[in-house]
């Protein structure tokens, strides 16, 4: 497992240094969902972590992604929900979805036997929010495992009216922002 102190911004994790997700750009906001009950498990999973930590390279690329986003609209912010994840929590999530076949389950939570890029601080869960910290409507919520969250099915859900063009535009903005800096 990965135990992280709650009061430092620089954490040593093996040979990689982890930093707070906003270390290089304070316009990146965060809300650690797994330190609250507002997640698919409906309970606190991170009882010692109080910030979102990621690898330095991830934090730097997110900082540049935020600059890209700010250049398009100064009132928009990346809002990061998760970064490094203890392996023990990965197991809890995996086991909680045991009613989903293993191959399907792996689309939502990586098999902890193989590890996850989250376990190394190399992945983030995020969205875009406005200046009041209100997430843009993407047509699916955080931890939404329904097919409506699949980018590959956006046109189908648009055709049925289950998502709007504005929601798709918000999704595309997020993807463009992240792709601009190598994600």
XYZ file of N, CA and C in Angstrom:
549
model
N 0.841 -1.189 0.000
C 0.000 0.000 0.000
C 0.873 1.233 0.000
N 0.254 2.359 -0.260
C 0.966 3.628 -0.306
C 0.415 4.515 0.799
N 1.213 4.810 1.778
C 0.778 5.699 2.858
C 1.392 7.061 2.613
N 0.575 8.079 2.574
C 1.067 9.422 2.299
C 0.822 10.335 3.478
N 1.806 11.141 3.842
C 1.575 12.123 4.894
C 0.594 13.185 4.400
N -0.109 13.807 5.314
C -1.138 14.759 4.896
C -0.669 16.205 4.899
N 0.538 16.466 5.387
C 0.929 17.864 5.557
C 2.079 18.304 4.665
N 2.502 17.475 3.720
C 3.624 17.868 2.879
C 3.218 17.880 1.424
N 3.873 18.713 0.630
C 3.597 18.783 -0.794
C 4.531 17.894 -1.597
N 5.657 17.540 -1.057
C 6.623 16.704 -1.776
C 6.723 15.379 -1.041
N 6.424 14.319 -1.716
C 6.391 13.001 -1.103
C 7.289 12.075 -1.914
N 8.099 11.301 -1.242
C 8.917 10.312 -1.934
C 8.135 9.001 -1.980
N 7.994 8.461 -3.164
C 7.263 7.205 -3.375
C 8.167 6.334 -4.239
N 8.899 5.425 -3.607
C 9.859 4.637 -4.371
C 10.903 5.568 -4.955
N 11.150 5.468 -6.248
C 12.135 6.339 -6.882
C 11.494 7.585 -7.498
N 10.171 7.654 -7.472
C 9.457 8.781 -8.068
C 9.059 9.780 -6.993
N 9.123 11.041 -7.333
C 8.672 12.074 -6.414
C 7.249 12.457 -6.781
N 6.389 12.471 -5.784
C 5.016 12.894 -5.988
C 4.859 14.304 -5.446
N 4.029 15.075 -6.124
C 3.767 16.448 -5.709
C 2.270 16.688 -5.697
N 1.859 17.700 -4.993
C 0.463 18.114 -5.021
C 0.117 18.518 -6.454
N -1.071 18.166 -6.900
C -1.473 18.383 -8.285
C -1.405 19.868 -8.689
N -1.495 20.773 -7.728
C -1.462 22.208 -8.030
C -0.086 22.840 -7.773
N 0.940 22.027 -7.634
C 2.279 22.537 -7.318
C 2.814 23.542 -8.325
N 2.504 23.354 -9.604
C 3.063 24.204 -10.647
C 2.053 25.196 -11.219
N 0.812 25.095 -10.788
C -0.207 26.032 -11.267
C -1.368 26.026 -10.274
N -1.497 27.111 -9.539
C -2.541 27.199 -8.505
C -3.934 27.389 -9.100
N -4.025 27.561 -10.413
C -5.340 27.623 -11.057
C -5.934 26.243 -11.288
N -5.150 25.218 -10.992
C -5.695 23.856 -10.997
C -6.319 23.659 -9.629
N -7.574 23.295 -9.632
C -8.280 23.071 -8.382
C -8.449 21.572 -8.180
N -8.671 21.185 -6.969
C -8.839 19.768 -6.670
C -9.873 19.583 -5.579
N -10.462 18.407 -5.618
C -11.471 18.000 -4.644
C -11.325 16.481 -4.531
N -10.675 16.026 -3.522
C -10.337 14.613 -3.380
C -11.594 13.796 -3.062
N -12.221 13.275 -4.112
C -13.511 12.589 -3.976
C -13.460 11.386 -3.046
N -12.361 10.658 -3.052
C -12.294 9.452 -2.217
C -11.960 9.754 -0.765
N -11.798 11.023 -0.435
C -11.682 11.441 0.966
C -13.050 11.891 1.477
N -14.077 11.724 0.638
C -15.459 12.057 0.986
C -16.336 10.839 0.678
N -17.614 10.971 0.904
C -18.561 9.908 0.550
C -19.139 10.116 -0.853
N -18.715 11.181 -1.536
C -19.215 11.502 -2.863
C -18.412 10.740 -3.921
N -18.607 9.416 -3.957
C -17.937 8.552 -4.917
C -18.774 7.282 -5.062
N -18.406 6.423 -5.984
C -19.246 5.250 -6.241
C -19.304 4.275 -5.075
N -18.367 4.360 -4.150
C -18.383 3.489 -2.971
C -19.259 4.076 -1.854
N -19.565 5.360 -1.951
C -20.404 6.074 -0.975
C -19.815 6.041 0.440
N -18.491 6.041 0.501
C -17.817 6.095 1.799
C -16.412 6.649 1.621
N -15.837 7.090 2.716
C -14.476 7.626 2.702
C -13.495 6.476 2.501
N -12.657 6.591 1.469
C -11.636 5.587 1.197
C -10.235 6.093 1.538
N -10.049 7.397 1.467
C -8.754 7.998 1.802
C -8.905 8.680 3.147
N -8.487 8.024 4.200
C -8.649 8.629 5.516
C -7.401 9.373 5.983
N -6.274 9.210 5.285
C -5.065 9.940 5.670
C -4.627 10.934 4.606
N -5.098 10.789 3.384
C -4.704 11.701 2.311
C -5.672 12.873 2.267
N -5.127 14.065 2.210
C -5.962 15.259 2.183
C -5.768 16.096 0.923
N -4.844 15.689 0.059
C -4.581 16.388 -1.197
C -4.472 15.370 -2.311
N -4.521 15.873 -3.542
C -4.300 15.023 -4.703
C -2.821 15.089 -5.053
N -2.165 13.932 -5.068
C -0.753 13.843 -5.410
C -0.582 13.111 -6.737
N 0.409 13.578 -7.522
C 0.740 12.971 -8.810
C 2.248 13.029 -9.009
N 2.743 12.317 -10.013
C 4.147 12.426 -10.372
C 4.442 13.837 -10.890
N 5.688 14.252 -10.741
C 6.091 15.605 -11.155
C 5.740 15.864 -12.621
N 6.043 14.921 -13.502
C 5.760 15.125 -14.923
C 4.269 15.341 -15.169
N 3.441 14.603 -14.472
C 1.985 14.753 -14.617
C 1.573 16.146 -14.147
N 2.099 16.582 -13.004
C 1.763 17.916 -12.476
C 2.200 19.013 -13.438
N 3.370 18.852 -14.039
C 3.854 19.870 -14.995
C 2.981 19.921 -16.242
N 2.590 18.743 -16.754
C 1.736 18.729 -17.947
C 0.337 19.246 -17.632
N -0.164 18.954 -16.441
C -1.450 19.515 -16.044
C -1.363 21.028 -15.933
N -0.240 21.529 -15.416
C -0.049 22.983 -15.314
C -0.102 23.626 -16.696
N 0.542 23.002 -17.666
C 0.508 23.527 -19.033
C -0.886 23.369 -19.648
N -1.573 22.297 -19.302
C -2.948 22.121 -19.774
C -3.843 23.218 -19.210
N -3.617 23.582 -17.940
C -4.390 24.670 -17.337
C -4.087 25.986 -18.042
N -2.825 26.223 -18.382
C -2.474 27.442 -19.129
C -3.213 27.466 -20.471
N -3.248 26.348 -21.155
C -3.975 26.236 -22.421
C -5.446 26.584 -22.211
N -6.046 26.022 -21.171
C -7.461 26.265 -20.878
C -7.698 27.730 -20.516
N -6.836 28.287 -19.672
C -6.950 29.692 -19.277
C -6.837 30.608 -20.492
N -5.995 30.230 -21.443
C -5.850 31.016 -22.671
C -7.118 31.060 -23.500
N -7.994 30.108 -23.300
C -9.264 30.071 -24.024
C -10.398 30.673 -23.222
N -10.310 30.538 -21.892
C -11.344 31.113 -21.021
C -10.767 31.211 -19.613
N -10.514 32.431 -19.152
C -9.848 32.641 -17.858
C -10.686 32.168 -16.663
N -11.974 31.920 -16.874
C -12.841 31.491 -15.779
C -12.937 29.971 -15.635
N -12.239 29.227 -16.495
C -12.315 27.771 -16.437
C -11.076 27.195 -15.755
N -11.296 26.117 -15.028
C -10.224 25.465 -14.268
C -10.328 23.957 -14.416
N -9.178 23.306 -14.435
C -9.181 21.864 -14.272
C -9.553 21.591 -12.826
N -10.410 20.637 -12.614
C -10.807 20.222 -11.275
C -10.458 18.739 -11.156
N -9.448 18.448 -10.346
C -8.918 17.092 -10.244
C -9.536 16.399 -9.035
N -10.067 15.197 -9.282
C -10.748 14.434 -8.247
C -9.882 13.334 -7.627
N -8.896 12.848 -8.364
C -8.081 11.746 -7.853
C -6.753 11.725 -8.573
N -5.742 11.253 -7.879
C -4.402 11.076 -8.433
C -3.845 9.764 -7.937
N -2.756 9.831 -7.157
C -2.173 8.589 -6.627
C -3.218 7.886 -5.762
N -3.237 6.564 -5.896
C -4.235 5.775 -5.169
C -3.534 4.598 -4.491
N -3.698 4.459 -3.187
C -3.116 3.304 -2.504
C -3.638 1.988 -3.087
N -2.778 1.007 -3.176
C -3.164 -0.292 -3.708
C -4.286 -0.920 -2.882
N -4.287 -0.674 -1.591
C -5.359 -1.222 -0.747
C -6.723 -0.682 -1.169
N -6.770 0.577 -1.569
C -8.019 1.176 -2.046
C -8.376 0.609 -3.420
N -7.365 0.372 -4.245
C -7.601 -0.246 -5.552
C -8.306 -1.597 -5.370
N -7.862 -2.375 -4.400
C -8.497 -3.658 -4.107
C -9.937 -3.472 -3.642
N -10.172 -2.495 -2.777
C -11.538 -2.247 -2.295
C -12.467 -1.920 -3.459
N -12.008 -1.053 -4.369
C -12.815 -0.677 -5.526
C -13.077 -1.888 -6.424
N -12.031 -2.650 -6.691
C -12.140 -3.838 -7.542
C -13.163 -4.814 -6.973
N -13.046 -5.083 -5.702
C -13.955 -6.035 -5.061
C -15.386 -5.527 -4.992
N -15.567 -4.213 -4.882
C -16.918 -3.642 -4.816
C -17.683 -3.825 -6.132
N -16.954 -3.981 -7.225
C -17.582 -4.152 -8.541
C -17.607 -5.616 -8.966
N -17.598 -6.520 -8.003
C -17.500 -7.946 -8.315
C -18.704 -8.514 -9.068
N -19.780 -7.771 -9.162
C -20.930 -8.244 -9.951
C -20.724 -7.991 -11.449
N -19.688 -7.235 -11.793
C -19.357 -6.941 -13.193
C -18.281 -7.938 -13.634
N -18.445 -8.580 -14.785
C -17.418 -9.512 -15.266
C -16.038 -8.844 -15.328
N -15.001 -9.623 -15.086
C -13.634 -9.096 -14.970
C -13.237 -8.234 -16.160
N -13.513 -8.681 -17.379
C -13.111 -7.897 -18.557
C -13.835 -6.553 -18.610
N -15.097 -6.522 -18.231
C -15.847 -5.260 -18.193
C -15.395 -4.402 -17.015
N -15.164 -5.023 -15.883
C -14.759 -4.313 -14.663
C -13.473 -3.529 -14.897
N -12.570 -4.122 -15.671
C -11.293 -3.476 -15.956
C -11.416 -2.168 -16.717
N -12.584 -1.892 -17.299
C -12.810 -0.609 -17.971
C -12.990 0.531 -16.965
N -13.328 0.170 -15.725
C -13.623 1.176 -14.711
C -12.572 1.237 -13.616
N -12.088 0.088 -13.215
C -11.061 -0.004 -12.176
C -10.050 -1.051 -12.641
N -8.787 -0.663 -12.702
C -7.752 -1.612 -13.114
C -7.636 -2.741 -12.103
N -7.354 -3.906 -12.625
C -7.173 -5.066 -11.763
C -5.961 -4.815 -10.857
N -6.150 -4.829 -9.549
C -5.051 -4.548 -8.637
C -3.926 -5.580 -8.700
N -4.198 -6.763 -9.219
C -3.122 -7.755 -9.387
C -2.062 -7.225 -10.353
N -2.506 -6.434 -11.318
C -1.608 -5.871 -12.325
C -1.119 -4.479 -11.946
N -1.741 -3.881 -10.940
C -1.432 -2.505 -10.593
C -2.149 -1.545 -11.528
N -2.137 -0.324 -11.174
C -2.805 0.725 -11.944
C -1.875 1.919 -12.028
N -1.989 2.684 -13.090
C -1.185 3.901 -13.167
C -1.558 4.858 -12.036
N -2.774 4.725 -11.504
C -3.152 5.518 -10.326
C -2.252 5.174 -9.139
N -1.866 3.908 -9.000
C -1.049 3.492 -7.867
C 0.327 4.139 -7.869
N 0.720 4.687 -9.010
C 2.027 5.338 -9.142
C 1.920 6.848 -9.315
N 0.715 7.383 -9.205
C 0.534 8.825 -9.364
C 0.674 9.284 -10.799
N 0.444 8.376 -11.743
C 0.602 8.712 -13.158
C -0.741 8.890 -13.862
N -1.829 8.900 -13.109
C -3.164 9.077 -13.687
C -3.959 10.033 -12.814
N -4.900 10.718 -13.439
C -5.806 11.606 -12.709
C -7.222 11.381 -13.195
N -8.177 11.643 -12.315
C -9.585 11.748 -12.677
C -9.895 13.229 -12.561
N -10.446 13.809 -13.608
C -10.656 15.244 -13.578
C -11.784 15.674 -14.495
N -12.148 16.945 -14.357
C -13.145 17.578 -15.205
C -12.731 19.036 -15.368
N -13.620 19.821 -15.924
C -13.444 21.275 -16.013
C -14.555 21.909 -15.198
N -14.204 22.941 -14.446
C -15.225 23.656 -13.681
C -15.140 25.143 -13.981
N -16.186 25.857 -13.588
C -16.209 27.306 -13.774
C -15.597 27.995 -12.556
N -15.626 29.320 -12.552
C -15.001 30.105 -11.480
C -15.661 29.895 -10.124
N -16.869 29.331 -10.111
C -17.558 29.048 -8.845
C -17.382 27.596 -8.423
N -16.449 26.900 -9.062
C -16.152 25.483 -8.793
C -17.272 24.544 -9.213
N -18.153 25.013 -10.064
C -19.236 24.155 -10.565
C -18.723 23.425 -11.803
N -18.702 22.087 -11.759
C -18.244 21.328 -12.929
C -19.126 21.588 -14.143
N -18.489 21.677 -15.314
C -19.265 21.796 -16.545
C -20.049 20.499 -16.740
N -21.222 20.619 -17.302
C -22.088 19.466 -17.529
C -21.535 18.650 -18.695
N -21.099 17.457 -18.389
C -20.538 16.560 -19.406
C -21.527 15.448 -19.778
N -22.711 15.467 -19.173
C -23.711 14.452 -19.490
C -23.557 13.160 -18.706
N -22.548 13.086 -17.870
C -22.321 11.922 -17.002
C -21.621 12.454 -15.758
N -21.890 11.846 -14.639
C -21.300 12.302 -13.392
C -19.978 11.634 -13.086
N -19.372 12.050 -11.996
C -18.129 11.442 -11.530
C -18.389 9.984 -11.170
N -17.467 9.119 -11.532
C -17.580 7.682 -11.255
C -18.776 7.045 -11.955
N -19.236 7.645 -13.040
C -20.380 7.129 -13.778
C -19.910 5.978 -14.675
N -20.399 4.779 -14.413
C -19.964 3.634 -15.208
C -20.981 3.260 -16.294
N -21.991 4.097 -16.452
C -22.973 3.836 -17.511
C -22.343 4.102 -18.881
N -22.914 3.518 -19.902
C -22.381 3.675 -21.259
C -22.468 5.116 -21.755
N -23.321 5.914 -21.146
C -23.431 7.321 -21.547
C -22.115 8.071 -21.328
N -21.235 7.527 -20.502
C -19.936 8.155 -20.248
C -18.897 7.804 -21.312
N -19.179 6.834 -22.167
C -18.212 6.381 -23.173
C -18.096 7.406 -24.306
N -16.905 7.928 -24.557
C -16.730 8.845 -25.693
C -17.124 8.207 -27.028
N -16.876 6.920 -27.186
C -17.168 6.256 -28.455
C -18.667 6.188 -28.761
N -19.503 6.413 -27.751
C -20.953 6.315 -27.956
C -21.648 7.681 -27.933
N -20.867 8.753 -27.929
C -21.461 10.095 -27.830
C -22.462 10.376 -28.942
N -22.121 10.042 -30.173
C -23.040 10.349 -31.280
C -24.351 9.585 -31.148
N -24.287 8.359 -30.646
C -25.520 7.583 -30.445
C -26.402 8.239 -29.383
N -25.803 8.655 -28.278
C -26.579 9.281 -27.213
C -27.066 10.676 -27.607
N -26.314 11.347 -28.464
C -26.776 12.631 -28.990
C -28.011 12.408 -29.866
N -27.963 11.397 -30.700
C -29.084 11.096 -31.599
C -30.358 10.747 -30.831
N -30.223 10.115 -29.669
C -31.407 9.756 -28.887
C -31.828 10.880 -27.939
N -31.041 11.943 -27.875
C -31.365 13.063 -27.000
C -30.964 12.845 -25.549
N -30.210 11.778 -25.286
C -29.798 11.506 -23.908
C -28.634 12.382 -23.454
N -27.885 12.918 -24.410
C -26.902 13.963 -24.116
C -27.070 15.062 -25.156
N -26.607 16.249 -24.817
C -26.759 17.406 -25.695
C -25.450 17.719 -26.405
N -25.546 18.538 -27.433
C -24.343 18.972 -28.136
C -23.441 19.768 -27.197
N -24.018 20.555 -26.297
C -23.205 21.314 -25.350
C -22.407 20.375 -24.430
N -23.033 19.304 -23.987
C -22.319 18.343 -23.143
C -21.166 17.697 -23.920
N -21.403 17.371 -25.174
C -20.336 16.813 -26.010
C -19.243 17.854 -26.220
N -19.630 19.117 -26.436
C -18.635 20.181 -26.603
C -17.763 20.322 -25.351
N -18.368 20.192 -24.174
C -17.589 20.249 -22.932
C -16.602 19.085 -22.858
N -17.049 17.910 -23.237
C -16.171 16.731 -23.260
C -15.011 16.954 -24.225
N -15.326 17.461 -25.398
C -14.288 17.708 -26.402
C -13.290 18.747 -25.914
N -13.779 19.774 -25.223
C -12.883 20.793 -24.679
C -11.903 20.160 -23.698
N -12.395 19.297 -22.847
C -11.525 18.624 -21.884
C -10.496 17.763 -22.617
N -10.937 16.997 -23.582
C -9.995 16.146 -24.329
C -8.973 16.984 -25.089
N -9.408 18.066 -25.719
C -8.488 18.952 -26.441
C -7.454 19.553 -25.503
N -7.934 19.997 -24.341
C -7.048 20.619 -23.349
C -5.964 19.648 -22.924
N -6.329 18.432 -22.647
C -5.354 17.441 -22.181
C -4.455 16.954 -23.325
N -5.021 16.724 -24.488
C -4.214 16.281 -25.619
C -3.191 17.336 -26.021
N -3.502 18.602 -25.815
C -2.578 19.676 -26.193
C -1.241 19.572 -25.483
N -1.216 18.871 -24.351
C 0.016 18.762 -23.562
C 0.464 17.312 -23.386
N 0.045 16.466 -24.298
C 0.584 15.119 -24.358
C -0.152 14.054 -23.566
N -1.314 14.368 -23.047
C -2.084 13.320 -22.369
C -2.850 12.524 -23.398
